[in-house]
Coordinates of C-alpha atoms in Angstrom, one line a residue:
Chain A
X20 CA 5.8 15.8 28.4
X21 CA 4.2 12.7 26.9
X22 CA 4.1 13.8 23.3
X23 CA 2.8 12.4 19.9
X24 CA 4.3 13.7 16.6
X25 CA 2.0 13.3 13.7
X26 CA 3.4 13.9 10.2
X27 CA 1.0 15.2 7.6
X28 CA 1.6 16.2 4.0
X29 CA -0.5 18.3 1.7
X30 CA -1.7 16.6 -1.3
X31 CA -4.2 17.0 -4.3
X32 CA -7.5 16.5 -2.8
X33 CA -8.9 12.8 -3.2
X34 CA -12.0 14.3 -5.2
X35 CA -10.1 16.0 -7.7
X36 CA -9.9 14.3 -11.0
X37 CA -6.2 14.0 -11.9
X38 CA -5.2 15.2 -15.3
X39 CA -1.7 14.7 -16.9
X40 CA 0.0 17.9 -18.4
X41 CA -0.1 17.6 -22.2
X42 CA 3.9 17.9 -22.1
X43 CA 4.3 15.0 -19.8
X44 CA 6.0 16.9 -17.3
X45 CA 3.6 16.1 -14.6
X46 CA 0.0 16.5 -13.4
X47 CA -1.9 19.7 -13.6
X48 CA -2.0 21.2 -10.0
X49 CA -2.7 24.9 -10.7
X50 CA -5.8 26.3 -9.2
X51 CA -7.0 22.7 -7.8
X52 CA -8.0 21.9 -4.4
X53 CA -5.2 20.8 -2.0
X54 CA -6.0 19.0 1.3
X55 CA -4.4 17.1 4.0
X56 CA -3.5 13.6 2.9
X57 CA -6.5 11.5 4.1
X58 CA -4.5 8.7 5.6
X59 CA -2.5 11.7 7.7
X60 CA -5.9 12.9 8.9
X61 CA -6.7 9.4 10.3
X62 CA -3.3 9.5 11.9
X63 CA -3.9 12.8 13.5
X64 CA -7.3 11.7 14.6
X65 CA -5.8 8.8 16.3
X66 CA -3.3 11.1 18.0
X67 CA -6.0 13.2 19.4
X68 CA -8.1 10.4 20.7
X69 CA -5.1 9.0 22.5
X70 CA -4.6 12.4 24.0
X71 CA -8.2 12.4 25.1
X72 CA -8.0 9.2 26.7
X73 CA -5.3 10.8 28.9
X74 CA -2.4 8.6 27.6
X75 CA -0.6 11.5 25.9
X76 CA -0.3 15.3 26.8
X77 CA 0.4 16.8 23.6
X78 CA 0.0 16.3 19.8
X79 CA 2.4 18.1 17.6
X80 CA 1.7 18.1 13.8
X81 CA 4.6 18.4 11.4
X82 CA 4.7 19.1 7.8
X83 CA 7.4 19.6 5.1
X84 CA 6.3 21.6 1.9
X85 CA 6.2 25.2 0.6
X86 CA 5.0 28.3 2.7
X87 CA 1.4 28.0 1.8
X88 CA 1.2 24.6 3.3
X89 CA 0.6 26.5 6.5
X90 CA -3.0 26.3 5.6
X91 CA -3.2 22.6 5.9
X92 CA -1.3 22.9 9.2
X93 CA -3.8 25.3 10.6
X94 CA -6.4 22.6 9.6
X95 CA -4.4 20.3 11.7
X96 CA -4.4 22.6 14.5
X97 CA -8.2 23.3 14.1
X98 CA -8.8 19.3 14.2
X99 CA -7.1 19.4 17.7
X100 CA -3.4 19.4 17.3
X101 CA -1.7 21.7 20.2
X102 CA 0.9 23.2 18.0
X103 CA 2.6 22.9 14.7
X104 CA 6.2 22.6 13.0
X105 CA 6.4 23.7 9.4
X106 CA 9.8 22.7 7.6
X107 CA 9.6 25.1 4.7
X108 CA 10.8 23.6 1.4
X109 CA 9.9 24.3 -2.1
X110 CA 11.3 21.4 -4.1
X111 CA 10.8 17.8 -4.3
X112 CA 11.1 15.9 -1.0
X113 CA 12.0 12.2 -1.5
X114 CA 10.8 9.9 1.3
X115 CA 14.3 9.4 2.7
X116 CA 14.8 12.9 2.9
X117 CA 11.5 13.5 4.6
X118 CA 12.5 10.8 6.9
X119 CA 15.9 12.3 7.8
X120 CA 13.9 15.6 8.5
X121 CA 11.4 14.1 10.7
X122 CA 14.1 12.3 12.7
X123 CA 15.7 15.8 13.4
X124 CA 12.5 16.8 14.7
X125 CA 12.1 13.8 16.8
X126 CA 15.3 14.3 18.4
X127 CA 14.2 17.9 19.6
X128 CA 10.6 16.7 20.4
X129 CA 11.4 13.4 22.1
X130 CA 7.7 12.0 21.0
X131 CA 6.9 8.4 22.5
X132 CA 4.9 7.8 19.5
X133 CA 5.1 9.1 15.9
X134 CA 2.0 8.7 13.7
X135 CA 1.8 9.0 9.8
X136 CA -0.6 7.8 7.1
X137 CA 0.4 4.7 5.6
X138 CA 0.8 6.6 2.3
X139 CA 0.1 9.8 0.6
X140 CA -2.5 9.7 -2.2
X141 CA -0.1 11.6 -4.7
X142 CA 2.9 9.7 -5.2
X143 CA 1.6 6.6 -3.6
X144 CA 5.1 5.7 -2.2
X145 CA 4.2 4.2 1.1
X146 CA 7.7 4.6 2.4
X147 CA 8.3 7.6 4.7
X148 CA 6.9 5.9 8.1
X149 CA 9.0 2.7 7.5
X150 CA 12.2 4.6 6.5
X151 CA 11.8 6.8 9.7
X152 CA 11.4 3.9 12.1
X153 CA 14.5 2.2 10.2
X154 CA 16.6 5.4 10.6
X155 CA 15.5 6.0 14.1
X156 CA 16.0 2.3 14.9
X157 CA 12.7 2.0 16.6
X158 CA 9.8 -0.4 15.9
X159 CA 7.3 0.3 13.1
X160 CA 3.7 -1.0 13.0
X161 CA 2.2 -0.1 9.5
X162 CA -1.2 -0.2 8.2
X163 CA -2.7 0.1 11.6
X164 CA -6.5 -0.7 12.2
X165 CA -6.1 -0.5 16.1
X166 CA -3.7 1.1 18.5
X167 CA -3.5 0.3 22.1
X168 CA -1.3 2.1 24.3
X169 CA 0.1 0.2 27.5
X170 CA 2.5 2.1 29.5
X171 CA 5.9 1.6 27.6
X172 CA 4.5 -0.7 25.0
X173 CA 1.7 -0.4 22.4
X174 CA -0.5 -3.3 20.8
X175 CA -1.1 -2.6 17.1
X176 CA -3.5 -4.6 14.8
X177 CA -2.4 -4.4 11.2
X178 CA -4.6 -4.9 8.2
X179 CA -2.3 -7.4 6.0
X180 CA -2.9 -9.5 2.9
X181 CA -3.4 -12.4 5.1
X182 CA -5.8 -11.0 7.6
X183 CA -5.4 -9.1 10.9
X184 CA -1.9 -9.5 12.4
X185 CA -1.2 -8.1 16.2
X186 CA 2.3 -6.6 17.1
X187 CA 3.5 -5.7 20.6
X188 CA 6.1 -2.9 20.1
X189 CA 8.0 -1.0 22.6
X190 CA 7.8 2.8 22.6
X191 CA 8.8 5.0 21.1
X192 CA 7.7 3.8 17.8
X193 CA 6.4 4.7 14.4
X194 CA 2.8 3.5 13.5
X195 CA 1.2 4.3 10.0
X196 CA -2.5 4.6 9.8
X197 CA -4.9 2.4 7.5
X198 CA -8.2 3.5 6.4
X199 CA -10.2 1.7 9.2
X200 CA -8.3 2.8 12.2
X201 CA -11.0 5.6 12.7
X202 CA -13.3 8.2 11.0
X203 CA -11.5 11.7 11.5
X204 CA -13.8 14.5 13.1
X205 CA -15.0 17.4 11.1
X206 CA -13.6 20.8 12.0
X207 CA -15.7 23.4 13.6
X208 CA -15.9 27.0 12.8
X209 CA -14.7 28.1 16.6
X210 CA -11.9 25.6 16.5
X211 CA -10.8 27.1 13.2
X212 CA -10.8 30.6 14.7
X213 CA -9.0 29.1 17.9
X214 CA -6.2 27.5 15.5
X215 CA -5.2 30.7 14.4
X216 CA -3.6 31.5 17.7
X217 CA -1.9 28.1 18.2
X218 CA 1.8 28.0 18.0
X219 CA 3.3 27.3 14.6
X220 CA 7.0 27.2 14.3
X221 CA 8.8 27.5 10.8
X222 CA 12.1 26.4 10.0
X223 CA 14.1 25.3 6.9
X224 CA 15.9 22.0 6.1
X225 CA 19.2 23.8 6.4
X226 CA 18.2 25.0 10.0
X227 CA 17.8 21.1 10.8
X228 CA 20.9 20.2 9.0
X229 CA 19.2 18.3 6.4
X230 CA 20.0 18.5 2.7
X231 CA 17.4 17.6 0.1
X232 CA 19.0 14.8 -1.8
X233 CA 17.1 14.0 -5.0
X234 CA 18.3 10.7 -6.7
X235 CA 15.0 9.7 -8.5
X236 CA 14.5 11.5 -11.6
X237 CA 11.0 11.6 -13.1
X238 CA 11.6 11.8 -16.8
X239 CA 8.0 11.5 -18.0
X240 CA 4.5 11.4 -16.7
X241 CA 1.6 9.9 -18.9
X242 CA -2.0 9.2 -18.4
X243 CA -2.6 5.4 -18.0
X244 CA -3.5 3.2 -20.9
X245 CA -7.3 3.4 -21.6
X246 CA -9.5 0.3 -21.7
X247 CA -11.3 -0.5 -24.8
X248 CA -14.8 0.5 -24.7
X249 CA -17.1 -2.6 -23.5
X250 CA -20.6 -3.6 -24.5
X251 CA -23.9 -3.5 -22.7
X252 CA -25.8 -6.9 -22.7
X253 CA -29.7 -7.0 -21.9
X254 CA -29.8 -10.3 -19.8
X255 CA -27.9 -13.0 -17.9
X256 CA -28.3 -15.3 -21.0
X257 CA -26.6 -12.7 -23.2
X258 CA -23.9 -12.2 -20.4
X259 CA -23.0 -15.9 -20.5
X260 CA -22.9 -16.0 -24.3
X261 CA -20.8 -12.9 -24.4
X262 CA -18.3 -14.5 -21.6
X263 CA -18.2 -17.9 -23.8
X264 CA -17.4 -15.8 -26.8
X265 CA -14.5 -14.2 -25.0
X266 CA -13.3 -17.7 -24.2
X267 CA -13.3 -16.9 -20.4
X268 CA -15.8 -19.6 -19.2
Chain B
X26 CA 25.8 -6.0 -14.7
X27 CA 22.8 -6.0 -12.8
X28 CA 22.8 -8.2 -9.7
X29 CA 19.3 -8.3 -8.4
X30 CA 18.3 -9.8 -4.9
X31 CA 14.7 -10.9 -4.6
X32 CA 13.3 -11.2 -1.1
X33 CA 10.9 -14.1 -1.2
X34 CA 7.5 -13.9 0.3
X35 CA 6.1 -17.0 2.0
X36 CA 4.0 -18.4 5.0
X37 CA 6.8 -20.7 6.2
X38 CA 5.9 -23.6 4.3
X39 CA 5.0 -22.4 0.7
X40 CA 6.3 -19.9 -1.6
X41 CA 3.9 -16.9 -2.4
X42 CA 3.0 -16.3 -5.9
X43 CA 4.3 -12.7 -5.7
X44 CA 7.8 -13.9 -5.7
X45 CA 7.6 -15.7 -9.3
X46 CA 6.3 -12.2 -10.5
X47 CA 9.1 -10.6 -8.9
X48 CA 11.4 -12.8 -10.7
X49 CA 9.5 -12.0 -14.0
X50 CA 10.2 -8.5 -13.4
X51 CA 13.9 -8.9 -12.8
X52 CA 14.1 -11.1 -15.9
X53 CA 13.0 -7.9 -17.9
X54 CA 16.2 -6.5 -16.9
X55 CA 18.7 -7.7 -19.6
X56 CA 21.6 -9.9 -18.5
X57 CA 20.7 -9.7 -14.8
X58 CA 21.9 -12.1 -12.2
X59 CA 18.8 -12.9 -10.1
X60 CA 19.3 -14.5 -6.4
X61 CA 16.3 -15.2 -4.4
X62 CA 16.6 -14.8 -0.7
X63 CA 14.5 -17.0 1.6
X64 CA 14.5 -15.9 5.3
X65 CA 12.6 -18.5 7.3
X66 CA 13.0 -20.5 10.7
X67 CA 13.3 -23.5 8.5
X68 CA 13.4 -22.7 4.9
X69 CA 14.2 -25.9 3.2
X70 CA 10.5 -26.3 1.5
X71 CA 10.3 -22.6 0.4
X72 CA 13.9 -22.6 -0.9
X73 CA 12.9 -25.7 -2.9
X74 CA 10.1 -24.1 -4.5
X75 CA 12.2 -20.9 -5.2
X76 CA 15.1 -23.0 -6.9
X77 CA 12.4 -24.2 -9.4
X78 CA 11.6 -20.8 -10.8
X79 CA 13.0 -20.2 -14.2
X80 CA 15.5 -17.4 -14.4
X81 CA 16.8 -17.7 -11.0
X82 CA 20.6 -17.9 -10.7
X83 CA 20.8 -19.0 -7.0
X84 CA 18.8 -19.2 -3.9
X85 CA 20.1 -18.1 -0.6
X86 CA 18.6 -19.7 2.4
X87 CA 18.8 -17.9 5.7
X88 CA 17.5 -19.8 8.7
X89 CA 17.0 -18.2 12.1
X90 CA 14.4 -18.9 14.8
X91 CA 13.7 -15.1 14.7
X92 CA 12.4 -15.4 11.2
X93 CA 9.4 -17.6 12.1
X94 CA 7.2 -14.5 11.5
X95 CA 7.9 -11.8 8.8
X96 CA 8.7 -8.8 11.1
X97 CA 10.1 -5.8 9.1
X98 CA 12.2 -5.0 12.2
X99 CA 14.0 -8.1 12.2
X100 CA 14.2 -8.8 8.4
X101 CA 15.4 -5.6 7.3
X102 CA 19.0 -5.9 9.0
X103 CA 19.3 -9.2 7.5
X104 CA 18.3 -8.3 3.9
X105 CA 20.4 -5.0 3.9
X106 CA 23.7 -7.2 5.1
X107 CA 23.1 -9.4 2.1
X108 CA 22.1 -6.6 -0.3
X109 CA 25.5 -4.9 0.0
X110 CA 26.7 -7.2 -2.8
X111 CA 23.7 -6.4 -5.1
X112 CA 22.8 -3.4 -7.3
X113 CA 19.2 -3.9 -7.0
X114 CA 16.9 -5.3 -4.1
X115 CA 13.3 -6.2 -5.1
X116 CA 10.3 -7.3 -2.9
X117 CA 6.6 -7.8 -4.0
X118 CA 4.3 -4.9 -3.5
X119 CA 2.1 -6.8 -1.0
X120 CA 1.6 -5.8 2.4
X121 CA 4.9 -7.9 3.3
X122 CA 7.0 -6.1 0.8
X123 CA 5.7 -2.6 1.5
X124 CA 6.2 -3.0 5.1
X125 CA 9.7 -4.4 4.7
X126 CA 11.4 -2.8 1.9
X127 CA 11.6 1.0 2.9
X128 CA 13.0 -0.1 6.1
X129 CA 15.8 -2.0 4.0
X130 CA 16.3 1.1 1.6
X131 CA 16.8 3.2 4.8
X132 CA 19.6 1.1 6.2
X133 CA 21.1 1.0 2.7
X134 CA 20.7 4.8 2.2
X135 CA 19.2 3.8 -1.3
X136 CA 16.1 5.3 -3.0
X137 CA 13.3 3.2 -3.5
X138 CA 10.8 2.9 -6.2
X139 CA 7.3 1.6 -5.3
X140 CA 5.1 -0.4 -7.3
X141 CA 7.1 -0.8 -10.4
X142 CA 5.0 -2.0 -13.4
X143 CA 7.8 -2.1 -16.0
X144 CA 11.7 -2.2 -16.1
X145 CA 12.8 -0.4 -19.1
X146 CA 16.4 -0.7 -18.2
X147 CA 18.4 -1.5 -15.1
X148 CA 18.0 2.2 -14.3
X149 CA 14.7 3.5 -15.7
X150 CA 11.4 2.1 -14.4
X151 CA 7.6 2.8 -14.7
X152 CA 5.3 3.1 -11.7
X153 CA 1.8 4.4 -11.0
X154 CA 0.9 7.5 -9.2
X155 CA -2.2 9.3 -8.2
X156 CA -4.0 6.1 -7.6
X157 CA -3.0 5.0 -11.3
X158 CA -4.1 8.1 -13.0
X159 CA -0.5 9.2 -13.8
X160 CA 2.1 6.9 -14.8
X161 CA 5.6 8.1 -14.2
X162 CA 8.9 7.0 -15.9
X163 CA 11.5 7.3 -13.0
X164 CA 15.2 7.1 -13.6
X165 CA 18.3 6.9 -11.3
X166 CA 22.1 7.5 -12.2
X167 CA 24.1 4.2 -13.1
X168 CA 25.7 3.0 -10.0
X169 CA 22.9 3.8 -7.7
X170 CA 21.8 1.0 -5.8
X171 CA 17.9 0.9 -5.9
X172 CA 15.3 -0.7 -3.7
X173 CA 12.0 -1.6 -5.3
X174 CA 8.7 -3.1 -4.7
X175 CA 7.2 -4.9 -7.8
X176 CA 3.4 -4.3 -8.7
X177 CA 2.6 -8.0 -9.1
X178 CA -0.6 -7.3 -11.1
X179 CA 1.8 -6.0 -14.0
X180 CA 3.7 -9.3 -14.3
X181 CA 3.1 -12.9 -15.2
X182 CA 4.5 -15.4 -12.8
X183 CA 7.9 -16.8 -14.1
X184 CA 7.4 -20.4 -15.0
X185 CA 8.8 -23.4 -13.2
X186 CA 11.1 -25.9 -14.7
X187 CA 14.5 -24.2 -13.2
X188 CA 17.1 -25.9 -10.8
X189 CA 18.9 -23.1 -9.1
X190 CA 21.3 -24.2 -6.5
X191 CA 20.4 -23.4 -2.9
X192 CA 23.1 -22.2 -0.7
X193 CA 22.7 -21.9 2.9
X194 CA 23.9 -19.0 4.7
X195 CA 24.7 -18.4 8.4
X196 CA 23.6 -15.0 9.7
X197 CA 24.9 -13.4 12.9
X198 CA 23.5 -9.9 12.2
X199 CA 22.3 -8.5 15.4
X200 CA 18.5 -8.3 15.8
X201 CA 16.2 -5.9 17.9
X202 CA 13.9 -7.4 20.6
X203 CA 11.5 -4.3 20.2
X204 CA 8.9 -5.8 17.9
X205 CA 7.1 -9.1 19.0
X206 CA 4.5 -11.0 16.9
X207 CA 1.4 -11.6 19.1
X208 CA -1.3 -13.1 16.7
X209 CA -2.8 -13.4 13.4
X210 CA -6.5 -13.6 12.7
X211 CA -6.8 -15.1 9.2
X212 CA -10.2 -16.0 7.6
X213 CA -9.7 -19.6 6.7
X214 CA -11.1 -20.2 3.3
X215 CA -10.9 -23.0 1.0
X216 CA -11.7 -20.7 -1.9
X217 CA -8.7 -19.6 -4.0
X218 CA -6.6 -16.8 -3.0
X219 CA -7.6 -13.2 -3.9
X220 CA -4.4 -11.9 -5.1
X221 CA -3.6 -15.0 -7.4
X222 CA -7.0 -16.2 -8.5
X223 CA -7.7 -16.3 -12.2
X224 CA -11.4 -15.5 -11.4
X225 CA -12.7 -13.0 -8.9
X226 CA -16.2 -12.2 -7.9
X227 CA -16.5 -9.0 -5.9
X228 CA -19.4 -7.5 -4.2
X229 CA -20.2 -3.8 -3.0
X230 CA -22.4 -1.6 -1.0
X231 CA -25.4 -2.6 -2.9
X232 CA -25.4 -6.1 -1.3
X233 CA -26.8 -4.4 1.7
X234 CA -25.9 -6.9 4.4
X235 CA -23.1 -9.5 5.4
X236 CA -26.0 -11.9 4.8
X237 CA -26.9 -11.0 1.5
X238 CA -23.2 -11.0 0.5
X239 CA -23.6 -14.9 0.7
X240 CA -24.8 -14.6 -3.0
X241 CA -21.3 -13.4 -4.1
X242 CA -19.8 -16.4 -2.3
X243 CA -22.3 -18.7 -4.0
X244 CA -21.7 -17.5 -7.5
X245 CA -17.8 -17.5 -6.9
X246 CA -18.0 -21.0 -5.9
X247 CA -19.8 -22.0 -9.0
X248 CA -17.1 -20.2 -11.0
X249 CA -14.3 -21.6 -8.8
X250 CA -13.5 -17.9 -8.2
X251 CA -12.1 -15.7 -5.4
X252 CA -14.3 -13.5 -3.5
X253 CA -13.3 -9.8 -3.4
X254 CA -15.2 -6.6 -1.9
X255 CA -15.2 -2.9 -2.4
X256 CA -14.1 -0.6 0.3
X257 CA -17.8 0.7 0.8
X258 CA -18.6 -3.2 1.6
X259 CA -15.8 -3.8 3.9
X260 CA -16.5 -0.5 5.7
X261 CA -20.0 -1.5 6.3
X262 CA -19.0 -4.8 7.6
X263 CA -20.4 -6.9 4.7
X264 CA -16.9 -8.6 4.1
X265 CA -13.4 -9.0 5.8
X266 CA -10.6 -6.4 5.3
X267 CA -8.4 -8.8 3.6
X268 CA -11.1 -9.2 0.8
X269 CA -10.8 -5.5 -0.2
X270 CA -9.8 -4.6 -3.7
X271 CA -8.6 -1.4 -4.8
X272 CA -5.9 1.4 -4.1
X273 CA -5.4 0.7 -0.6
X274 CA -6.4 -3.0 -0.6
X275 CA -5.4 -5.5 -3.1
X276 CA -4.4 -4.6 -6.6
X277 CA -5.3 -7.8 -8.8
X278 CA -5.2 -8.9 -12.4
X279 CA -7.5 -12.0 -12.8
X280 CA -8.6 -13.3 -16.3
X281 CA -12.4 -12.7 -15.4
X282 CA -13.6 -10.2 -12.8
X283 CA -17.3 -9.6 -11.7
X284 CA -18.0 -6.4 -10.2
X285 CA -21.5 -6.8 -8.5
X286 CA -23.3 -3.9 -7.0
X287 CA -20.1 -1.8 -6.9
X288 CA -20.3 1.7 -8.5
X289 CA -16.7 2.0 -9.3
X290 CA -15.0 4.6 -7.3
X291 CA -11.6 5.4 -8.8
X292 CA -9.7 3.9 -5.8
X293 CA -11.6 0.5 -6.7
X294 CA -11.1 0.5 -10.4
X295 CA -7.2 1.1 -9.7
X296 CA -7.3 -2.3 -8.2
X297 CA -8.8 -4.2 -11.2
X298 CA -7.4 -2.3 -14.3
X299 CA -5.3 -5.1 -15.3
X300 CA -8.1 -7.7 -15.2
X301 CA -8.5 -9.4 -18.6
X302 CA -12.2 -9.3 -18.7
X303 CA -14.3 -7.2 -16.5
X304 CA -18.1 -7.8 -16.1
X305 CA -20.1 -5.2 -14.2
X306 CA -23.4 -5.8 -12.8
X307 CA -25.4 -2.8 -11.3
X308 CA -28.7 -1.2 -11.3
X309 CA -27.4 2.2 -12.0
X310 CA -26.5 2.6 -15.7
X311 CA -24.6 5.8 -15.0
X312 CA -22.3 4.0 -12.5
X313 CA -18.5 4.7 -13.5
X314 CA -17.9 1.0 -13.5
X315 CA -19.6 0.7 -16.6
X316 CA -16.8 2.9 -18.2
X317 CA -14.1 0.2 -17.7
X318 CA -16.3 -2.9 -17.9
X319 CA -16.0 -5.0 -20.8
X320 CA -19.4 -6.6 -20.6
X321 CA -22.1 -4.6 -18.6
X322 CA -25.4 -5.7 -17.5
X323 CA -28.0 -3.1 -15.9
X324 CA -30.5 -4.4 -13.5
X325 CA -31.1 -5.9 -10.2
X326 CA -28.2 -7.9 -8.6
X327 CA -30.7 -9.9 -6.5
X328 CA -32.3 -11.3 -9.6
X329 CA -29.2 -11.4 -11.8
X330 CA -26.9 -13.1 -9.6
X331 CA -29.0 -16.3 -8.7
X332 CA -30.3 -16.4 -12.4
X333 CA -26.7 -16.3 -13.6
X334 CA -25.6 -19.0 -11.1
X335 CA -28.2 -21.2 -12.5
X336 CA -27.3 -20.6 -16.0
X337 CA -23.5 -21.4 -15.2
X338 CA -24.7 -24.6 -13.6
X339 CA -26.6 -25.9 -16.6

């Protein structure tokens, strides 16, 4: 079966104003809205579009996280994924552990394409896709803004600092989604109902033979330094005078 | 003692300014040996430039025809091969380094720290998370090899004046053929580079059209500035994607930044936090951009920008 694996992560919703805990032990996550990482939603949307074009037969969503991440997997199923894999784990998952875990699932599922968001908006690491491609010894196309499947290869346009770069990669491969790849669809109510009946497999890291190695210790979390309050000028002449006074003109 | 390998970013002929900033970051690790590796088809010119950076111990030049384009899948095995002799491997947190370094880290079975903004020691670093809203201090055990990307907006470029020796290394690492460069579409511009410019003028959604965006270019030219754009302006097609400033675009630290018709979504503000002086021009006095602006002017940008351009020309 021509299968696409889409890796999704649950994160603090992008609309939530992040607050650091007073004791510096992390950010406040109690009682706040959690959602699918927006870049992963884009990755999932791309997988669904590829399936809808007839270039794939099945889309499988996978996540690693606590038991209640099932809710976000159900969202992925409601968007249109055919089934889901939940690797249940409560602690910290460093990107290299995530990549190792996904690789185990790849070995089982044999996808021709793995899609992920380019980064998660919580830790902003931007690592897992590249690490996965590296361990898998397959091509990677990061920061994708266009994906075209052509038989056993894909052409991917990437948003890089210098402009738009196009790569040709042999499949299977890992592609990470950037913002402008697509606009994810909205989930409709009947689809939420249908999603409840779709298959969702749960397993542990141990079931997959992976141990969660944690090598980076977060010793402190702080709010960023605040900028000094600025001034409001009333017209362009005052603006130019203020710029001259600061010595930047 | 820390031995730091820095992967140089370049376009085949010129060293990218991000490399000098990686060197600055590496220099903040006391007593570190700092080697810069130049992977290119013909790295002579780039290696000579890297040799002039103050603080560099050696420049390693690895020429292979496969290195004519910076493809992570081809560079990573070469970097990893070289990295065996180092305690740290740094690359810039640009799309080049973000693409490459995790691929290297996985080959080395090393953890990666992304976007480091300060090195407190050889094992302790600060980095932003949650779009810059939470700064974490991360530590690894001594003896753990680390891969890192350096947040270039957090460091001044190391000055020139150095004279490091350049060593040419032969490489016979096997490289895959599964990834092939097809093309690059780059916006040709005579304007300063957005990532390294000392002045940047950015426009947002309020510009209303690609045609109206010309007044941003015009003001930028008057100031000798680079042009940037908000995500909204890029999404709307007013400006090219490589001009996007913000969490998922470019993170910049110019001396002077103009945010024109940009409301100031947190994702945009993340990209400009380190600018020395921020000027905001917006008709909405409540726009969040005014919370970070050093100088704010409330009003119609279509009146203000031409007026400002005229005043600056006088």
